[in-house]
Coordinates of C-alpha atoms in Angstrom, one line a residue:
M23 CA 38.3 -91.1 -121.0
T24 CA 41.2 -89.7 -122.5
Q25 CA 41.5 -85.8 -122.6
P26 CA 41.5 -84.3 -125.8
S27 CA 45.0 -83.5 -127.6
H28 CA 45.0 -79.8 -126.5
S29 CA 44.7 -81.0 -123.0
N30 CA 47.7 -83.5 -122.6
N31 CA 51.0 -84.0 -123.9
L32 CA 50.5 -86.6 -126.8
T33 CA 50.8 -84.4 -129.5
A34 CA 54.2 -82.9 -128.2
L35 CA 55.4 -86.3 -127.7
R36 CA 54.7 -87.2 -131.3
W37 CA 56.8 -83.9 -132.2
F38 CA 59.6 -85.2 -130.4
A39 CA 59.2 -88.8 -131.8
A40 CA 59.4 -87.2 -135.4
C41 CA 62.3 -85.0 -134.3
L42 CA 64.1 -88.1 -132.8
V43 CA 64.0 -89.7 -136.2
L44 CA 65.4 -86.7 -137.9
Y45 CA 68.0 -86.3 -135.4
G46 CA 69.3 -89.7 -135.8
H47 CA 69.3 -89.7 -139.4
S48 CA 71.5 -86.7 -139.3
F49 CA 74.4 -88.8 -138.5
V50 CA 73.7 -91.2 -141.0
F51 CA 73.5 -88.7 -143.7
L52 CA 76.6 -87.0 -142.7
G53 CA 78.5 -90.3 -142.4
L54 CA 78.8 -90.3 -138.6
P55 CA 78.1 -93.2 -136.4
E56 CA 74.3 -93.1 -134.9
P57 CA 74.1 -92.9 -131.3
L58 CA 72.5 -95.7 -129.6
F59 CA 69.4 -95.4 -127.0
L60 CA 70.5 -97.2 -123.8
Q61 CA 73.0 -99.4 -125.9
W62 CA 69.8 -100.8 -127.6
V63 CA 68.6 -99.3 -130.8
P64 CA 69.6 -96.3 -132.5
L65 CA 67.6 -93.3 -131.9
G66 CA 65.5 -93.3 -135.0
P67 CA 63.7 -96.7 -134.2
V68 CA 63.1 -95.3 -130.7
G69 CA 61.2 -92.5 -132.3
V70 CA 59.1 -95.0 -134.6
Y71 CA 58.5 -97.3 -131.5
T72 CA 57.0 -94.2 -129.8
F73 CA 55.0 -93.3 -132.6
F74 CA 53.4 -96.9 -132.7
A75 CA 52.8 -96.9 -128.8
I76 CA 50.9 -93.7 -129.1
S77 CA 49.0 -94.6 -132.3
G78 CA 47.9 -98.1 -130.7
Y79 CA 46.5 -96.4 -127.7
L80 CA 44.6 -93.4 -129.8
V81 CA 43.4 -95.7 -132.6
A82 CA 42.1 -98.4 -130.1
Q83 CA 40.2 -95.5 -128.4
S84 CA 38.8 -94.5 -131.9
W85 CA 37.4 -98.0 -132.2
E86 CA 35.8 -97.8 -128.7
R87 CA 34.1 -94.6 -129.6
D88 CA 32.8 -95.4 -133.0
P89 CA 33.0 -99.3 -133.4
H90 CA 32.1 -99.4 -137.4
V91 CA 34.6 -100.6 -139.6
L92 CA 34.1 -98.5 -142.6
R93 CA 33.8 -95.3 -141.0
F94 CA 37.2 -96.4 -138.9
L95 CA 39.0 -97.2 -141.8
A96 CA 38.0 -93.8 -143.5
K97 CA 39.2 -91.8 -140.6
R98 CA 42.7 -93.7 -140.7
I99 CA 42.8 -93.3 -144.6
L100 CA 42.2 -89.5 -144.1
R101 CA 45.0 -89.2 -141.6
I102 CA 47.7 -90.9 -143.7
F103 CA 46.9 -90.6 -147.5
P104 CA 46.3 -87.0 -148.0
G105 CA 49.9 -86.0 -146.9
L106 CA 51.5 -88.9 -148.3
I107 CA 50.0 -88.3 -151.7
V108 CA 51.2 -84.6 -151.7
C109 CA 54.5 -85.7 -150.4
T110 CA 55.0 -88.3 -153.4
L111 CA 53.7 -86.0 -156.0
L112 CA 56.3 -83.1 -154.6
S113 CA 59.2 -85.7 -154.9
V114 CA 58.4 -86.8 -158.4
L115 CA 57.1 -83.4 -159.8
V116 CA 59.5 -81.0 -158.1
L117 CA 62.4 -82.8 -156.5
G118 CA 63.2 -85.3 -159.0
P119 CA 63.6 -82.9 -161.8
W120 CA 65.2 -80.4 -159.7
L121 CA 68.0 -82.8 -158.7
T122 CA 68.2 -85.7 -161.2
T123 CA 71.3 -85.8 -163.2
L124 CA 69.7 -87.2 -166.2
D125 CA 67.9 -85.1 -169.1
A126 CA 64.4 -84.2 -168.7
K127 CA 63.5 -86.7 -171.3
T128 CA 65.0 -89.6 -169.9
Y129 CA 63.8 -88.7 -166.1
W130 CA 60.3 -88.5 -167.5
T131 CA 60.2 -91.6 -169.5
N132 CA 62.0 -93.8 -166.9
E133 CA 59.9 -96.5 -165.3
H134 CA 61.2 -95.6 -162.0
T135 CA 59.6 -92.0 -162.2
R136 CA 56.3 -93.6 -162.7
G137 CA 57.1 -96.3 -160.2
Y138 CA 57.5 -94.0 -157.5
L139 CA 53.8 -93.1 -157.7
T140 CA 53.1 -96.5 -156.0
N141 CA 54.0 -94.9 -152.9
I142 CA 50.5 -93.6 -152.8
A143 CA 49.2 -97.2 -152.7
L144 CA 51.7 -98.0 -150.0
Y145 CA 53.4 -100.1 -152.3
M146 CA 56.9 -98.6 -151.3
T147 CA 59.7 -97.8 -153.6
Y148 CA 62.6 -95.4 -152.7
H149 CA 64.3 -94.5 -156.1
L150 CA 63.9 -91.7 -158.4
P151 CA 66.4 -91.8 -161.4
G152 CA 69.6 -89.8 -161.1
V153 CA 68.4 -88.5 -157.6
F154 CA 70.9 -88.5 -154.8
A155 CA 73.1 -91.0 -156.7
Q156 CA 76.3 -89.7 -155.1
N157 CA 75.0 -89.3 -151.6
R158 CA 76.0 -91.5 -148.6
L159 CA 72.6 -93.3 -148.9
P160 CA 72.7 -93.4 -152.8
H161 CA 69.2 -93.1 -154.6
A162 CA 66.9 -93.3 -151.4
V163 CA 64.4 -90.4 -151.8
N164 CA 62.5 -91.3 -148.7
G165 CA 63.3 -94.2 -146.6
S166 CA 61.2 -93.0 -143.7
L167 CA 58.2 -94.3 -145.8
W168 CA 58.8 -97.9 -144.8
S169 CA 56.9 -97.6 -141.7
L170 CA 53.7 -96.4 -143.1
P171 CA 52.5 -99.9 -144.6
V172 CA 53.2 -101.3 -141.2
E173 CA 51.1 -98.8 -139.5
F174 CA 48.2 -99.1 -141.9
F175 CA 48.3 -103.0 -141.4
M176 CA 47.9 -102.6 -137.8
Y177 CA 44.9 -100.3 -138.4
A178 CA 43.5 -103.1 -140.6
L179 CA 44.3 -105.7 -138.0
L180 CA 42.7 -103.6 -135.1
A181 CA 39.6 -103.1 -137.6
L182 CA 39.5 -106.9 -137.8
L183 CA 39.7 -107.6 -134.1
G184 CA 36.8 -105.1 -133.6
F185 CA 34.9 -106.9 -136.3
V186 CA 35.3 -110.2 -134.8
S187 CA 34.6 -108.7 -131.2
S188 CA 31.2 -107.6 -132.5
Y189 CA 30.2 -111.3 -133.5
L190 CA 31.8 -112.5 -130.1
S191 CA 30.5 -110.2 -127.5
S192 CA 29.7 -106.8 -128.2
S193 CA 30.8 -103.6 -130.4
K194 CA 33.8 -102.9 -127.9
L195 CA 37.1 -104.6 -128.6
S196 CA 37.3 -108.1 -126.9
S197 CA 39.9 -108.0 -124.0
W198 CA 41.0 -111.5 -124.2
L199 CA 40.9 -111.3 -128.2
L200 CA 43.4 -108.1 -127.8
G201 CA 45.5 -109.8 -125.2
I202 CA 45.9 -113.1 -127.2
T203 CA 46.8 -111.1 -130.5
T204 CA 49.4 -109.1 -128.3
A205 CA 51.2 -112.4 -126.9
G206 CA 51.1 -113.6 -130.4
F207 CA 53.1 -110.6 -131.6
M208 CA 55.6 -111.2 -128.6
A209 CA 55.7 -114.9 -129.6
L210 CA 56.5 -113.9 -133.2
L211 CA 59.5 -111.6 -132.0
S212 CA 60.7 -114.2 -129.8
L213 CA 60.5 -117.2 -132.6
W214 CA 61.1 -115.5 -135.5
A215 CA 61.7 -111.8 -136.1
W216 CA 64.7 -111.5 -134.0
S217 CA 66.4 -114.5 -135.5
A218 CA 65.6 -113.9 -139.1
T219 CA 68.6 -112.6 -140.8
E220 CA 66.9 -112.2 -144.4
P221 CA 63.9 -109.9 -144.9
W222 CA 60.5 -111.7 -145.8
V223 CA 58.9 -108.9 -148.4
V224 CA 55.3 -109.1 -149.5
Y225 CA 54.1 -105.9 -151.1
R226 CA 57.5 -104.6 -150.7
A227 CA 57.4 -104.4 -147.1
D228 CA 59.5 -106.7 -144.9
L229 CA 57.4 -108.8 -142.6
R230 CA 59.8 -108.6 -139.7
Q231 CA 58.7 -105.2 -139.2
I232 CA 55.2 -106.0 -138.4
P233 CA 55.9 -107.7 -135.0
L234 CA 59.1 -105.4 -134.4
C235 CA 56.9 -102.4 -134.4
G236 CA 53.5 -103.6 -134.2
V237 CA 54.1 -105.0 -130.5
Y238 CA 54.3 -101.3 -129.2
F239 CA 51.0 -100.5 -131.2
M240 CA 49.1 -103.5 -129.8
V241 CA 50.4 -103.0 -125.9
G242 CA 49.2 -99.4 -126.4
A243 CA 46.0 -100.7 -127.4
C244 CA 45.9 -103.1 -124.3
L245 CA 46.9 -100.0 -122.0
L246 CA 43.7 -98.4 -123.3
K247 CA 41.5 -101.4 -123.0
F248 CA 42.6 -102.8 -119.6
K249 CA 42.3 -99.2 -118.3
A250 CA 45.9 -98.8 -117.3
E251 CA 45.7 -95.0 -116.9
K252 CA 44.9 -95.1 -113.3
Y253 CA 48.5 -96.5 -112.9
F254 CA 50.3 -93.7 -114.8
T255 CA 51.9 -92.2 -111.8
L256 CA 55.4 -90.7 -111.4
S257 CA 56.3 -93.3 -108.9
N258 CA 55.2 -96.1 -111.1
V259 CA 57.1 -94.8 -113.8
V260 CA 60.1 -94.4 -112.0
L261 CA 60.1 -98.1 -110.4
L262 CA 59.5 -99.4 -113.9
V263 CA 62.3 -97.6 -115.6
V264 CA 64.6 -98.6 -112.8
A265 CA 63.5 -102.2 -113.1
W266 CA 64.2 -102.1 -116.8
L267 CA 67.6 -100.7 -116.6
C268 CA 68.5 -103.3 -114.0
L269 CA 68.1 -105.9 -116.9
S270 CA 70.3 -104.0 -119.2
R271 CA 73.0 -106.8 -118.5
Q272 CA 70.3 -109.3 -120.0
P273 CA 70.1 -107.9 -123.6
L274 CA 67.0 -110.3 -124.7
W275 CA 65.3 -109.8 -121.5
F276 CA 65.9 -105.8 -121.7
V277 CA 64.4 -105.6 -125.2
A278 CA 61.6 -107.8 -124.2
A279 CA 60.9 -105.5 -121.5
S280 CA 60.8 -102.8 -123.8
W281 CA 57.7 -104.1 -125.2
L282 CA 55.7 -103.0 -122.1
V283 CA 58.1 -100.2 -120.6
L284 CA 58.2 -98.0 -123.3
P285 CA 54.4 -98.0 -124.2
F286 CA 53.8 -97.4 -120.4
V287 CA 56.3 -94.4 -120.0
V288 CA 55.2 -92.8 -123.4
L289 CA 51.7 -93.0 -122.4
A290 CA 52.0 -92.0 -118.7
F291 CA 54.1 -88.9 -119.8
G292 CA 51.7 -88.2 -123.1
L293 CA 48.3 -88.4 -121.1
S294 CA 49.7 -86.1 -118.3
H295 CA 49.3 -82.3 -118.9
H296 CA 51.9 -79.7 -118.9
S297 CA 50.5 -76.2 -120.0
M298 CA 53.3 -75.4 -122.4
L299 CA 53.5 -79.0 -124.1
A300 CA 49.7 -78.9 -124.3
R301 CA 49.7 -76.4 -126.9
F302 CA 51.3 -78.3 -129.4
G303 CA 47.8 -80.0 -129.6
Q304 CA 46.8 -77.2 -131.8
F305 CA 49.5 -78.0 -134.6
D306 CA 50.3 -81.6 -135.1
Y307 CA 53.1 -81.2 -137.5
S308 CA 54.6 -84.6 -136.5
Y309 CA 53.5 -86.6 -139.4
G310 CA 54.7 -83.6 -141.6
I311 CA 58.0 -83.8 -139.9
Y312 CA 58.2 -87.7 -140.5
I313 CA 57.4 -87.8 -143.9
Y314 CA 59.5 -84.8 -145.4
A315 CA 62.6 -84.9 -143.1
F316 CA 64.3 -87.7 -145.2
P317 CA 64.3 -85.9 -148.6
V318 CA 65.1 -82.5 -147.1
Q319 CA 67.9 -83.9 -145.3
Q320 CA 69.1 -85.8 -148.5
T321 CA 68.7 -82.8 -150.5
I322 CA 70.9 -80.6 -148.2
V323 CA 73.6 -83.1 -147.6
S324 CA 73.7 -83.6 -151.5
F325 CA 74.8 -79.9 -151.7
W326 CA 76.9 -79.8 -148.8
P327 CA 78.1 -83.1 -148.0
Q328 CA 80.7 -81.9 -145.4
M329 CA 78.4 -79.3 -143.3
P330 CA 79.1 -79.2 -139.8
F331 CA 76.5 -81.1 -137.8
I332 CA 74.9 -78.4 -135.7
E333 CA 74.6 -76.5 -138.8
Y334 CA 73.3 -79.4 -140.7
L335 CA 70.8 -80.1 -138.0
F336 CA 69.3 -76.8 -137.8
S337 CA 69.1 -76.2 -141.3
T338 CA 67.2 -79.5 -142.0
F339 CA 64.8 -79.1 -139.2
A340 CA 64.0 -75.4 -140.3
A341 CA 63.3 -76.7 -143.8
T342 CA 61.2 -79.5 -142.8
L343 CA 59.2 -77.7 -140.4
T344 CA 58.1 -75.4 -142.9
L345 CA 57.1 -77.9 -145.0
A346 CA 55.4 -79.8 -142.4
A347 CA 53.5 -76.8 -141.3
L348 CA 52.3 -76.2 -144.8
S349 CA 51.2 -79.9 -145.0
W350 CA 49.2 -79.6 -141.7
H351 CA 47.5 -76.5 -142.5
F352 CA 46.8 -76.9 -146.2
I353 CA 46.5 -80.7 -146.6
E354 CA 46.1 -82.7 -143.3
K355 CA 43.8 -80.3 -141.2
P356 CA 41.4 -79.7 -144.0
S357 CA 41.2 -83.6 -144.7
L358 CA 40.8 -84.4 -141.3
K359 CA 37.5 -82.2 -141.3
L360 CA 36.1 -84.9 -143.6
K361 CA 36.2 -87.6 -141.0
P362 CA 33.2 -89.4 -140.8
F363 CA 31.2 -89.4 -137.5
R364 CA 28.5 -91.9 -135.9
G365 CA 25.1 -90.4 -137.1

């Protein structure tokens, strides 16, 4: 069984993933070319894929511990929505009135102001009237929120797989059902998502992102279900990474291998223990960093569009970390105490 968060590096790794997204976006907001990870993808998506791999493992573990659909979904809702609701309300009620170029009456009566509140229902919109109109990414208030509908879809899919498993065998997730679904995600990527040039939008979400991100979630869940933790050794990680790098001249094979390599490496490191990194388990600011970094970065760059990169990076991180800490201590952590448990 996986150690509690204060005994492993998973929370520290989530911090790293969130900061990687902030770091990658810093280049974009300043009009600089965003560096690529191993000539594969920009750093931001690597952070997102890391989140999905960790989430797949932990959420599958949550189902195994308490295989009840309503309690499972209630736990997921309490993790995502309290922080999201407050972040959305702050954007509409504080950020918008402060930074909009429109007069107060026009701002408050604009349909886009009310429309931004649909983010609370994961019906994503990124525009507030008159806000960030002159930025390099104009009108985008919080572009990072795109991943939340995909994440919640994966929660619902795992609950469905668990529910079906309860009728097929037992309350535990069916190994073969989980494996077939993961293979299906890989097939969708290979046959559709990679080659589809136009977004397929449903409920304001690009359906291509479900297999693109969800494959890391599913592999993370499989690593739990198939008890791969016993293989999380340093030698295995090194051998796997070396083998992966050997595929770098074959881009398609290299990306396909990332579906397995990234979750394996992430979880091998995350489930190990380092005394200093384990301390992060007490303060899981990662979600707050993720949802607040984008509007903070847009705000600062709107006032100082030519700020030097290092100063911009540290100032945006400091402001984001402050909001993330407030979100964790006053919103997220109290909400998590309301999680239902098996009676």
